[in-house]
PDB file of C-alpha atoms in Angstrom:
ATOM      1  CA  UNK A 145     -14.987   8.316  -8.149  1.00  0.00           C
ATOM      2  CA  UNK A 146     -17.140  10.463  -5.866  1.00  0.00           C
ATOM      3  CA  UNK A 147     -18.226   7.309  -4.019  1.00  0.00           C
ATOM      4  CA  UNK A 148     -14.582   6.314  -3.551  1.00  0.00           C
ATOM      5  CA  UNK A 149     -13.683   9.743  -2.169  1.00  0.00           C
ATOM      6  CA  UNK A 150     -16.634   9.536   0.219  1.00  0.00           C
ATOM      7  CA  UNK A 151     -15.344   6.177   1.413  1.00  0.00           C
ATOM      8  CA  UNK A 152     -11.891   7.667   1.819  1.00  0.00           C
ATOM      9  CA  UNK A 153     -13.223  10.447   4.038  1.00  0.00           C
ATOM     10  CA  UNK A 154     -15.338   7.991   6.040  1.00  0.00           C
ATOM     11  CA  UNK A 155     -12.495   5.515   6.648  1.00  0.00           C
ATOM     12  CA  UNK A 156     -10.096   8.326   7.544  1.00  0.00           C
ATOM     13  CA  UNK A 157     -12.546   9.611  10.144  1.00  0.00           C
ATOM     14  CA  UNK A 158     -13.127   6.062  11.432  1.00  0.00           C
ATOM     15  CA  UNK A 159      -9.447   5.299  12.034  1.00  0.00           C
ATOM     16  CA  UNK A 160      -8.817   8.723  13.504  1.00  0.00           C
ATOM     17  CA  UNK A 161     -11.584   7.966  16.026  1.00  0.00           C
ATOM     18  CA  UNK A 162     -10.443   4.387  16.727  1.00  0.00           C
ATOM     19  CA  UNK A 163      -6.884   5.517  17.405  1.00  0.00           C
ATOM     20  CA  UNK A 164      -8.213   7.982  19.964  1.00  0.00           C
ATOM     21  CA  UNK A 165     -10.502   5.446  21.658  1.00  0.00           C
ATOM     22  CA  UNK A 166      -8.112   2.495  21.779  1.00  0.00           C
ATOM     23  CA  UNK A 167      -4.521   3.381  20.831  1.00  0.00           C
ATOM     24  CA  UNK A 168      -1.819   0.710  20.848  1.00  0.00           C
ATOM     25  CA  UNK A 169       0.997   3.145  21.659  1.00  0.00           C
ATOM     26  CA  UNK A 170      -0.724   5.378  24.210  1.00  0.00           C
ATOM     27  CA  UNK A 171       1.986   8.002  24.400  1.00  0.00           C
ATOM     28  CA  UNK A 172       1.765   8.756  20.694  1.00  0.00           C
ATOM     29  CA  UNK A 173       0.341  12.263  20.125  1.00  0.00           C
ATOM     30  CA  UNK A 174      -2.588  13.028  17.835  1.00  0.00           C
ATOM     31  CA  UNK A 175      -0.757  15.950  16.223  1.00  0.00           C
ATOM     32  CA  UNK A 176       2.956  15.303  15.829  1.00  0.00           C
ATOM     33  CA  UNK A 177       5.898  16.574  13.832  1.00  0.00           C
ATOM     34  CA  UNK A 178       5.090  16.020  10.173  1.00  0.00           C
ATOM     35  CA  UNK A 179       1.304  15.788  10.584  1.00  0.00           C
ATOM     36  CA  UNK A 180       0.663  18.748   8.292  1.00  0.00           C
ATOM     37  CA  UNK A 181       2.886  17.185   5.622  1.00  0.00           C
ATOM     38  CA  UNK A 182       1.009  13.896   5.929  1.00  0.00           C
ATOM     39  CA  UNK A 183      -2.341  15.657   5.549  1.00  0.00           C
ATOM     40  CA  UNK A 184      -0.883  17.051   2.330  1.00  0.00           C
ATOM     41  CA  UNK A 185      -0.070  13.519   1.167  1.00  0.00           C
ATOM     42  CA  UNK A 186      -3.672  12.463   1.857  1.00  0.00           C
ATOM     43  CA  UNK A 187      -4.956  15.394  -0.192  1.00  0.00           C
ATOM     44  CA  UNK A 188      -2.570  14.631  -3.062  1.00  0.00           C
ATOM     45  CA  UNK A 189      -2.645  10.834  -3.163  1.00  0.00           C
ATOM     46  CA  UNK A 190      -6.187  10.289  -1.943  1.00  0.00           C
ATOM     47  CA  UNK A 191      -7.922  13.113  -3.769  1.00  0.00           C
ATOM     48  CA  UNK A 192      -5.965  14.971  -6.455  1.00  0.00           C
ATOM     49  CA  UNK A 193      -3.988  12.060  -7.883  1.00  0.00           C
ATOM     50  CA  UNK A 194      -6.957   9.683  -7.549  1.00  0.00           C
ATOM     51  CA  UNK A 195      -9.008  11.955  -9.800  1.00  0.00           C
ATOM     52  CA  UNK A 196      -6.119  12.662 -12.156  1.00  0.00           C
ATOM     53  CA  UNK A 197      -5.024   9.039 -12.449  1.00  0.00           C
ATOM     54  CA  UNK A 198      -8.574   7.743 -12.877  1.00  0.00           C
ATOM     55  CA  UNK A 199      -8.968   9.800 -16.028  1.00  0.00           C
ATOM     56  CA  UNK A 200      -5.432   9.236 -17.293  1.00  0.00           C
ATOM     57  CA  UNK A 201      -5.298   5.489 -16.702  1.00  0.00           C
ATOM     58  CA  UNK A 202      -8.769   5.059 -18.167  1.00  0.00           C
ATOM     59  CA  UNK A 203      -7.693   6.794 -21.369  1.00  0.00           C
ATOM     60  CA  UNK A 204      -4.383   4.911 -21.550  1.00  0.00           C
ATOM     61  CA  UNK A 205      -6.083   1.565 -20.850  1.00  0.00           C
ATOM     62  CA  UNK A 206      -8.658   2.216 -23.577  1.00  0.00           C
ATOM     63  CA  UNK A 207      -5.925   3.110 -26.055  1.00  0.00           C
ATOM     64  CA  UNK A 208      -3.837   0.076 -25.073  1.00  0.00           C
ATOM     65  CA  UNK A 209      -6.848  -2.216 -25.394  1.00  0.00           C
ATOM     66  CA  UNK A 210      -7.593  -0.793 -28.841  1.00  0.00           C
ATOM     67  CA  UNK A 211      -3.964  -1.364 -29.826  1.00  0.00           C
ATOM     68  CA  UNK A 212      -4.067  -4.972 -28.651  1.00  0.00           C
ATOM     69  CA  UNK A 213      -7.300  -5.535 -30.577  1.00  0.00           C
ATOM     70  CA  UNK A 214      -5.628  -4.123 -33.692  1.00  0.00           C
ATOM     71  CA  UNK A 215      -2.997  -6.871 -33.559  1.00  0.00           C
ATOM     72  CA  UNK A 216      -5.528  -9.581 -32.815  1.00  0.00           C
ATOM     73  CA  UNK A 217      -5.143  -9.791 -29.013  1.00  0.00           C
ATOM     74  CA  UNK A 218      -8.386  -9.556 -27.060  1.00  0.00           C
ATOM     75  CA  UNK A 219      -8.624  -9.361 -23.277  1.00  0.00           C
ATOM     76  CA  UNK A 220     -11.350 -11.979 -23.039  1.00  0.00           C
ATOM     77  CA  UNK A 221      -9.488 -14.855 -21.458  1.00  0.00           C
ATOM     78  CA  UNK A 222     -11.894 -14.805 -18.543  1.00  0.00           C
ATOM     79  CA  UNK A 223     -15.486 -13.623 -18.139  1.00  0.00           C
ATOM     80  CA  UNK A 224     -15.806 -13.391 -14.385  1.00  0.00           C
ATOM     81  CA  UNK A 225     -18.181 -10.427 -14.763  1.00  0.00           C
ATOM     82  CA  UNK A 226     -20.809 -13.099 -15.333  1.00  0.00           C
ATOM     83  CA  UNK A 227     -20.013 -14.805 -12.014  1.00  0.00           C
ATOM     84  CA  UNK A 228     -21.916 -14.070  -8.784  1.00  0.00           C
ATOM     85  CA  UNK A 229     -20.708 -10.859  -7.163  1.00  0.00           C
ATOM     86  CA  UNK A 230     -19.023 -12.566  -4.190  1.00  0.00           C
ATOM     87  CA  UNK A 231     -17.055 -14.887  -6.491  1.00  0.00           C
ATOM     88  CA  UNK A 232     -15.962 -11.927  -8.646  1.00  0.00           C
ATOM     89  CA  UNK A 233     -14.959  -9.963  -5.575  1.00  0.00           C
ATOM     90  CA  UNK A 234     -12.841 -12.798  -4.163  1.00  0.00           C
ATOM     91  CA  UNK A 235     -11.163 -13.623  -7.484  1.00  0.00           C
ATOM     92  CA  UNK A 236     -10.319  -9.990  -8.175  1.00  0.00           C
ATOM     93  CA  UNK A 237      -9.114  -9.433  -4.589  1.00  0.00           C
ATOM     94  CA  UNK A 238      -6.775 -12.437  -4.610  1.00  0.00           C
ATOM     95  CA  UNK A 239      -5.238 -11.587  -7.984  1.00  0.00           C
ATOM     96  CA  UNK A 240      -4.953  -7.853  -7.258  1.00  0.00           C
ATOM     97  CA  UNK A 241      -3.401  -8.450  -3.840  1.00  0.00           C
ATOM     98  CA  UNK A 242      -0.877 -10.947  -5.198  1.00  0.00           C
ATOM     99  CA  UNK A 243       0.127  -8.482  -7.916  1.00  0.00           C
ATOM    100  CA  UNK A 244       0.493  -5.757  -5.276  1.00  0.00           C
ATOM    101  CA  UNK A 245       2.669  -8.070  -3.200  1.00  0.00           C
ATOM    102  CA  UNK A 246       4.912  -8.656  -6.237  1.00  0.00           C
ATOM    103  CA  UNK A 247       5.123  -4.941  -7.056  1.00  0.00           C
ATOM    104  CA  UNK A 248       5.775  -4.002  -3.435  1.00  0.00           C
ATOM    105  CA  UNK A 249       8.607  -6.532  -3.446  1.00  0.00           C
ATOM    106  CA  UNK A 250      10.032  -4.857  -6.556  1.00  0.00           C
ATOM    107  CA  UNK A 251       9.848  -1.433  -4.893  1.00  0.00           C
ATOM    108  CA  UNK A 252      12.339  -2.729  -2.325  1.00  0.00           C
ATOM    109  CA  UNK A 253      14.623  -4.666  -4.647  1.00  0.00           C
ATOM    110  CA  UNK A 254      14.966  -2.431  -7.732  1.00  0.00           C
ATOM    111  CA  UNK A 255      17.189   0.527  -6.758  1.00  0.00           C
ATOM    112  CA  UNK A 256      15.397   3.102  -8.914  1.00  0.00           C
ATOM    113  CA  UNK A 257      12.003   2.085  -7.513  1.00  0.00           C
ATOM    114  CA  UNK A 258      13.378   1.934  -3.963  1.00  0.00           C
ATOM    115  CA  UNK A 259      14.406   5.593  -4.266  1.00  0.00           C
ATOM    116  CA  UNK A 260      10.744   6.561  -4.641  1.00  0.00           C
ATOM    117  CA  UNK A 261       9.561   4.059  -2.017  1.00  0.00           C
ATOM    118  CA  UNK A 262      11.929   5.608   0.517  1.00  0.00           C
ATOM    119  CA  UNK A 263       9.397   8.422   0.935  1.00  0.00           C
ATOM    120  CA  UNK A 264       6.990   5.929   2.496  1.00  0.00           C
ATOM    121  CA  UNK A 265       9.714   4.348   4.591  1.00  0.00           C
ATOM    122  CA  UNK A 266      10.819   7.654   6.060  1.00  0.00           C
ATOM    123  CA  UNK A 267       7.895   7.246   8.489  1.00  0.00           C
ATOM    124  CA  UNK A 268       9.124   7.238  12.093  1.00  0.00           C
ATOM    125  CA  UNK A 269       5.775   7.516  13.909  1.00  0.00           C
ATOM    126  CA  UNK A 270       3.158   5.081  12.639  1.00  0.00           C
ATOM    127  CA  UNK A 271      -0.543   5.843  12.434  1.00  0.00           C
ATOM    128  CA  UNK A 272      -3.318   5.396   9.854  1.00  0.00           C
ATOM    129  CA  UNK A 273      -2.308   8.452   7.829  1.00  0.00           C
ATOM    130  CA  UNK A 274       1.023   6.799   7.011  1.00  0.00           C
ATOM    131  CA  UNK A 275      -0.868   4.692   4.469  1.00  0.00           C
ATOM    132  CA  UNK A 276      -1.072   7.804   2.275  1.00  0.00           C
ATOM    133  CA  UNK A 277       2.516   8.960   2.659  1.00  0.00           C
ATOM    134  CA  UNK A 278       4.036   7.757  -0.586  1.00  0.00           C
ATOM    135  CA  UNK A 279       5.430   9.272  -3.767  1.00  0.00           C
ATOM    136  CA  UNK A 280       3.016   9.664  -6.692  1.00  0.00           C
ATOM    137  CA  UNK A 281       5.377   7.632  -8.896  1.00  0.00           C
ATOM    138  CA  UNK A 282       4.230   4.541  -7.014  1.00  0.00           C
ATOM    139  CA  UNK A 283       0.708   5.071  -8.372  1.00  0.00           C
ATOM    140  CA  UNK A 284       2.074   4.919 -11.923  1.00  0.00           C
ATOM    141  CA  UNK A 285       4.080   1.788 -11.147  1.00  0.00           C
ATOM    142  CA  UNK A 286       1.199  -0.079  -9.517  1.00  0.00           C
ATOM    143  CA  UNK A 287      -1.357   0.947 -12.143  1.00  0.00           C
ATOM    144  CA  UNK A 288       0.920   0.048 -15.056  1.00  0.00           C
ATOM    145  CA  UNK A 289       2.029  -3.363 -13.811  1.00  0.00           C
ATOM    146  CA  UNK A 290      -1.422  -4.456 -12.639  1.00  0.00           C
ATOM    147  CA  UNK A 291      -3.409  -3.314 -15.654  1.00  0.00           C
ATOM    148  CA  UNK A 292      -3.024  -6.220 -18.100  1.00  0.00           C
ATOM    149  CA  UNK A 293      -3.671  -9.139 -15.679  1.00  0.00           C
ATOM    150  CA  UNK A 294      -6.628  -7.379 -14.050  1.00  0.00           C
ATOM    151  CA  UNK A 295      -8.071  -6.293 -17.396  1.00  0.00           C
ATOM    152  CA  UNK A 296      -7.795  -9.897 -18.587  1.00  0.00           C
ATOM    153  CA  UNK A 297      -9.696 -11.062 -15.506  1.00  0.00           C
ATOM    154  CA  UNK A 298     -12.636  -8.902 -16.551  1.00  0.00           C
ATOM    155  CA  UNK A 299     -14.424  -8.246 -13.241  1.00  0.00           C
ATOM    156  CA  UNK A 300     -17.457  -5.968 -13.095  1.00  0.00           C
ATOM    157  CA  UNK A 301     -17.028  -2.311 -12.054  1.00  0.00           C
ATOM    158  CA  UNK A 302     -18.926  -3.053  -8.834  1.00  0.00           C
ATOM    159  CA  UNK A 303     -16.480  -5.790  -7.849  1.00  0.00           C
ATOM    160  CA  UNK A 304     -13.489  -3.606  -8.764  1.00  0.00           C
ATOM    161  CA  UNK A 305     -14.873  -0.761  -6.645  1.00  0.00           C
ATOM    162  CA  UNK A 306     -15.549  -3.056  -3.687  1.00  0.00           C
ATOM    163  CA  UNK A 307     -11.967  -4.352  -3.774  1.00  0.00           C
ATOM    164  CA  UNK A 308     -10.643  -0.785  -3.980  1.00  0.00           C
ATOM    165  CA  UNK A 309     -12.639   0.120  -0.873  1.00  0.00           C
ATOM    166  CA  UNK A 310     -11.432  -2.949   1.034  1.00  0.00           C
ATOM    167  CA  UNK A 311      -7.771  -2.413   0.162  1.00  0.00           C
ATOM    168  CA  UNK A 312      -8.030   1.243   1.183  1.00  0.00           C
ATOM    169  CA  UNK A 313      -9.538   0.290   4.543  1.00  0.00           C
ATOM    170  CA  UNK A 314      -6.973  -2.483   5.046  1.00  0.00           C
ATOM    171  CA  UNK A 315      -4.092  -0.197   4.163  1.00  0.00           C
ATOM    172  CA  UNK A 316      -5.254   2.315   6.768  1.00  0.00           C
ATOM    173  CA  UNK A 317      -5.655  -0.541   9.259  1.00  0.00           C
ATOM    174  CA  UNK A 318      -2.121  -1.844   8.634  1.00  0.00           C
ATOM    175  CA  UNK A 319      -0.661   1.555   9.484  1.00  0.00           C
ATOM    176  CA  UNK A 320      -3.059   2.399  12.306  1.00  0.00           C
ATOM    177  CA  UNK A 321      -2.020   2.775  15.935  1.00  0.00           C
ATOM    178  CA  UNK A 322      -4.218  -0.177  16.923  1.00  0.00           C
ATOM    179  CA  UNK A 323      -3.196  -3.397  18.678  1.00  0.00           C
ATOM    180  CA  UNK A 324      -4.666  -5.930  16.256  1.00  0.00           C
ATOM    181  CA  UNK A 325      -2.849  -9.159  15.489  1.00  0.00           C
ATOM    182  CA  UNK A 326      -5.797 -11.365  14.344  1.00  0.00           C
ATOM    183  CA  UNK A 327      -4.535 -14.487  16.134  1.00  0.00           C
ATOM    184  CA  UNK A 328      -4.159 -17.459  13.772  1.00  0.00           C
ATOM    185  CA  UNK A 329      -5.769 -15.420  11.002  1.00  0.00           C
ATOM    186  CA  UNK A 330      -2.535 -13.428  11.072  1.00  0.00           C
ATOM    187  CA  UNK A 331      -1.018 -16.195   8.967  1.00  0.00           C
ATOM    188  CA  UNK A 332      -3.490 -15.307   6.212  1.00  0.00           C
ATOM    189  CA  UNK A 333      -4.335 -11.629   6.717  1.00  0.00           C
ATOM    190  CA  UNK A 334      -2.086  -8.655   7.360  1.00  0.00           C
ATOM    191  CA  UNK A 335      -2.423  -6.542  10.512  1.00  0.00           C
ATOM    192  CA  UNK A 336      -0.922  -3.461  12.213  1.00  0.00           C
ATOM    193  CA  UNK A 337       1.309  -5.594  14.430  1.00  0.00           C
ATOM    194  CA  UNK A 338       2.808  -7.491  11.499  1.00  0.00           C
ATOM    195  CA  UNK A 339       3.062  -4.526   9.151  1.00  0.00           C
ATOM    196  CA  UNK A 340       4.924  -2.503  11.764  1.00  0.00           C
ATOM    197  CA  UNK A 341       7.852  -4.865  11.206  1.00  0.00           C
ATOM    198  CA  UNK A 342       7.825  -3.993   7.518  1.00  0.00           C
ATOM    199  CA  UNK A 343       8.810  -0.479   8.616  1.00  0.00           C
ATOM    200  CA  UNK A 344      11.542  -1.716  10.957  1.00  0.00           C
ATOM    201  CA  UNK A 345      14.737   0.288  10.445  1.00  0.00           C
ATOM    202  CA  UNK A 346      16.999  -2.625  11.399  1.00  0.00           C
ATOM    203  CA  UNK A 347      17.905  -5.597   9.210  1.00  0.00           C
ATOM    204  CA  UNK A 348      16.509  -8.060  11.753  1.00  0.00           C
ATOM    205  CA  UNK A 349      14.616 -10.699   9.811  1.00  0.00           C
ATOM    206  CA  UNK A 350      16.006  -9.281   6.566  1.00  0.00           C
ATOM    207  CA  UNK A 351      16.127  -5.729   5.268  1.00  0.00           C
ATOM    208  CA  UNK A 352      12.911  -6.275   3.268  1.00  0.00           C
ATOM    209  CA  UNK A 353      10.034  -8.254   4.766  1.00  0.00           C
ATOM    210  CA  UNK A 354       6.228  -8.405   5.094  1.00  0.00           C
ATOM    211  CA  UNK A 355       5.193  -7.063   1.691  1.00  0.00           C
ATOM    212  CA  UNK A 356       1.537  -8.096   1.963  1.00  0.00           C
ATOM    213  CA  UNK A 357      -1.279  -5.557   1.709  1.00  0.00           C
ATOM    214  CA  UNK A 358      -4.444  -7.486   2.614  1.00  0.00           C
ATOM    215  CA  UNK A 359      -3.026 -11.022   2.711  1.00  0.00           C
ATOM    216  CA  UNK A 360       0.030 -11.961   4.751  1.00  0.00           C
ATOM    217  CA  UNK A 361      -0.282 -15.406   3.164  1.00  0.00           C
ATOM    218  CA  UNK A 362       2.040 -14.463   0.291  1.00  0.00           C
ATOM    219  CA  UNK A 363       4.832 -13.598   2.723  1.00  0.00           C
ATOM    220  CA  UNK A 364       4.455 -16.901   4.559  1.00  0.00           C
ATOM    221  CA  UNK A 365       4.386 -18.831   1.268  1.00  0.00           C
ATOM    222  CA  UNK A 366       7.428 -17.122  -0.238  1.00  0.00           C
ATOM    223  CA  UNK A 367       9.577 -16.771   2.873  1.00  0.00           C
ATOM    224  CA  UNK A 368       9.393 -12.997   3.376  1.00  0.00           C
ATOM    225  CA  UNK A 369       7.345 -13.061   6.601  1.00  0.00           C
ATOM    226  CA  UNK A 370       8.928 -11.863   9.838  1.00  0.00           C
ATOM    227  CA  UNK A 371       6.934 -11.129  12.983  1.00  0.00           C
ATOM    228  CA  UNK A 372       8.221 -11.533  16.551  1.00  0.00           C
ATOM    229  CA  UNK A 373       4.782 -11.466  18.171  1.00  0.00           C
ATOM    230  CA  UNK A 374       5.980 -10.544  21.647  1.00  0.00           C
ATOM    231  CA  UNK A 375       7.585  -7.208  20.772  1.00  0.00           C
ATOM    232  CA  UNK A 376       7.709  -4.289  18.348  1.00  0.00           C
ATOM    233  CA  UNK A 377      10.592  -2.796  16.332  1.00  0.00           C
ATOM    234  CA  UNK A 378      12.859  -0.462  18.278  1.00  0.00           C
ATOM    235  CA  UNK A 379      12.939   2.147  15.517  1.00  0.00           C
ATOM    236  CA  UNK A 380      11.035   2.762  12.295  1.00  0.00           C
ATOM    237  CA  UNK A 381      12.454   4.115   9.049  1.00  0.00           C
ATOM    238  CA  UNK A 382      15.362   3.058   6.860  1.00  0.00           C
ATOM    239  CA  UNK A 383      19.125   3.211   7.227  1.00  0.00           C
ATOM    240  CA  UNK A 384      20.436   6.579   6.054  1.00  0.00           C
ATOM    241  CA  UNK A 385      17.056   8.259   6.146  1.00  0.00           C
ATOM    242  CA  UNK A 386      18.622  11.546   7.221  1.00  0.00           C
ATOM    243  CA  UNK A 387      19.043  12.121   3.469  1.00  0.00           C
ATOM    244  CA  UNK A 388      15.268  12.603   3.101  1.00  0.00           C
ATOM    245  CA  UNK A 389      13.944  16.205   3.240  1.00  0.00           C
ATOM    246  CA  UNK A 390      11.340  16.825   5.930  1.00  0.00           C
ATOM    247  CA  UNK A 391       8.727  18.823   3.991  1.00  0.00           C
ATOM    248  CA  UNK A 392       6.034  17.741   1.533  1.00  0.00           C
ATOM    249  CA  UNK A 393       7.612  19.519  -1.428  1.00  0.00           C
ATOM    250  CA  UNK A 394      11.052  18.164  -0.654  1.00  0.00           C
ATOM    251  CA  UNK A 395       9.835  14.582  -0.371  1.00  0.00           C
ATOM    252  CA  UNK A 396       7.999  14.854  -3.678  1.00  0.00           C
ATOM    253  CA  UNK A 397      10.976  16.335  -5.538  1.00  0.00           C
ATOM    254  CA  UNK A 398      13.904  14.549  -3.856  1.00  0.00           C
ATOM    255  CA  UNK A 399      13.502  11.102  -5.520  1.00  0.00           C
ATOM    256  CA  UNK A 400      13.204  12.679  -8.981  1.00  0.00           C
ATOM    257  CA  UNK A 401      16.711  14.090  -8.680  1.00  0.00           C
ATOM    258  CA  UNK A 402      18.337  10.972  -7.243  1.00  0.00           C
ATOM    259  CA  UNK A 403      20.322   8.264  -8.971  1.00  0.00           C
ATOM    260  CA  UNK A 404      20.219   5.157  -6.752  1.00  0.00           C
ATOM    261  CA  UNK A 405      23.673   3.961  -5.826  1.00  0.00           C
ATOM    262  CA  UNK A 406      22.829   0.915  -3.738  1.00  0.00           C
ATOM    263  CA  UNK A 407      20.193  -1.657  -2.929  1.00  0.00           C
ATOM    264  CA  UNK A 408      18.013  -1.230   0.202  1.00  0.00           C
TER     265      UNK A 408
END
C-alpha cells in the first residue's frame, strides 16, 4: 500500500508538471474555483479510502472465499500466477478494464448509481485532479463487482499492483489538460481528447458515451464511442447540475440523501 501511495504522489506531481509545461487549454488556471475541494477528494479517495478499503476488502474477500470453499466452490479456475509476468499483467489488465467499462456503463444507466456518479460529472474544468473527484460509494461498487472474476483469474500480487499503477496513471492522463489523441491508437486506447467527450454536458452522440478507462476498444466494439476529433465539447458537466452542492462535504453527503427520479 505504501508503494501505491508513493506512486500516487509521483504521478500527481508528474501530471501537475506536464500540464504547466504543455497545457492543451492554455487559458486554464492552475488554481481555480473548487481546487481546494478537489485536493480534498485526492486525500480522501487516494489516501484515506485506499487504506481503509484495502483492509476492509481484504477481510471481506477472505471471508467470502472461505464461504465459497465451505460450499465446495474454489476460485481455482485459472492459475495465471504461474504465467510469465508480462502475460499475467496483460490478462489481468484486459479483464479488469473490461469489467470497469461494464461498471462505468452501469453507473450511467442505473438511476441510483448515477446519483453517486453525478459527483464526478459535476466537473466543469478538466485537469488531472478530476480523476479523483468521485464519491466513495463508487469504490464499493467497483470493488464488489470486480472481485469474483478477478479473484478467479488468480494473478500474482505483483501483476495486480502493476495494473493498479497503470490504471491510476491512465486515469490521471484521461482527465489531464494535455492534447494527446494517440492517432490510430486512439481506436484501442483512451486519451484526454476522447475522454473529454465523456464529460460533455450535451446529449450530442448520446447522453452516455466513452466509458473506457485504459482501452477505448470496448466503446468502439459496443457502439458507445463518440469523438469528433476536430473539436471539443462546448460545456462540461451534466444537465441539471445546479442541484449539486459546491463544497466537499456537500458533494459527499448529497447523493446519500437523494432518491433518483430519472435516468441520466
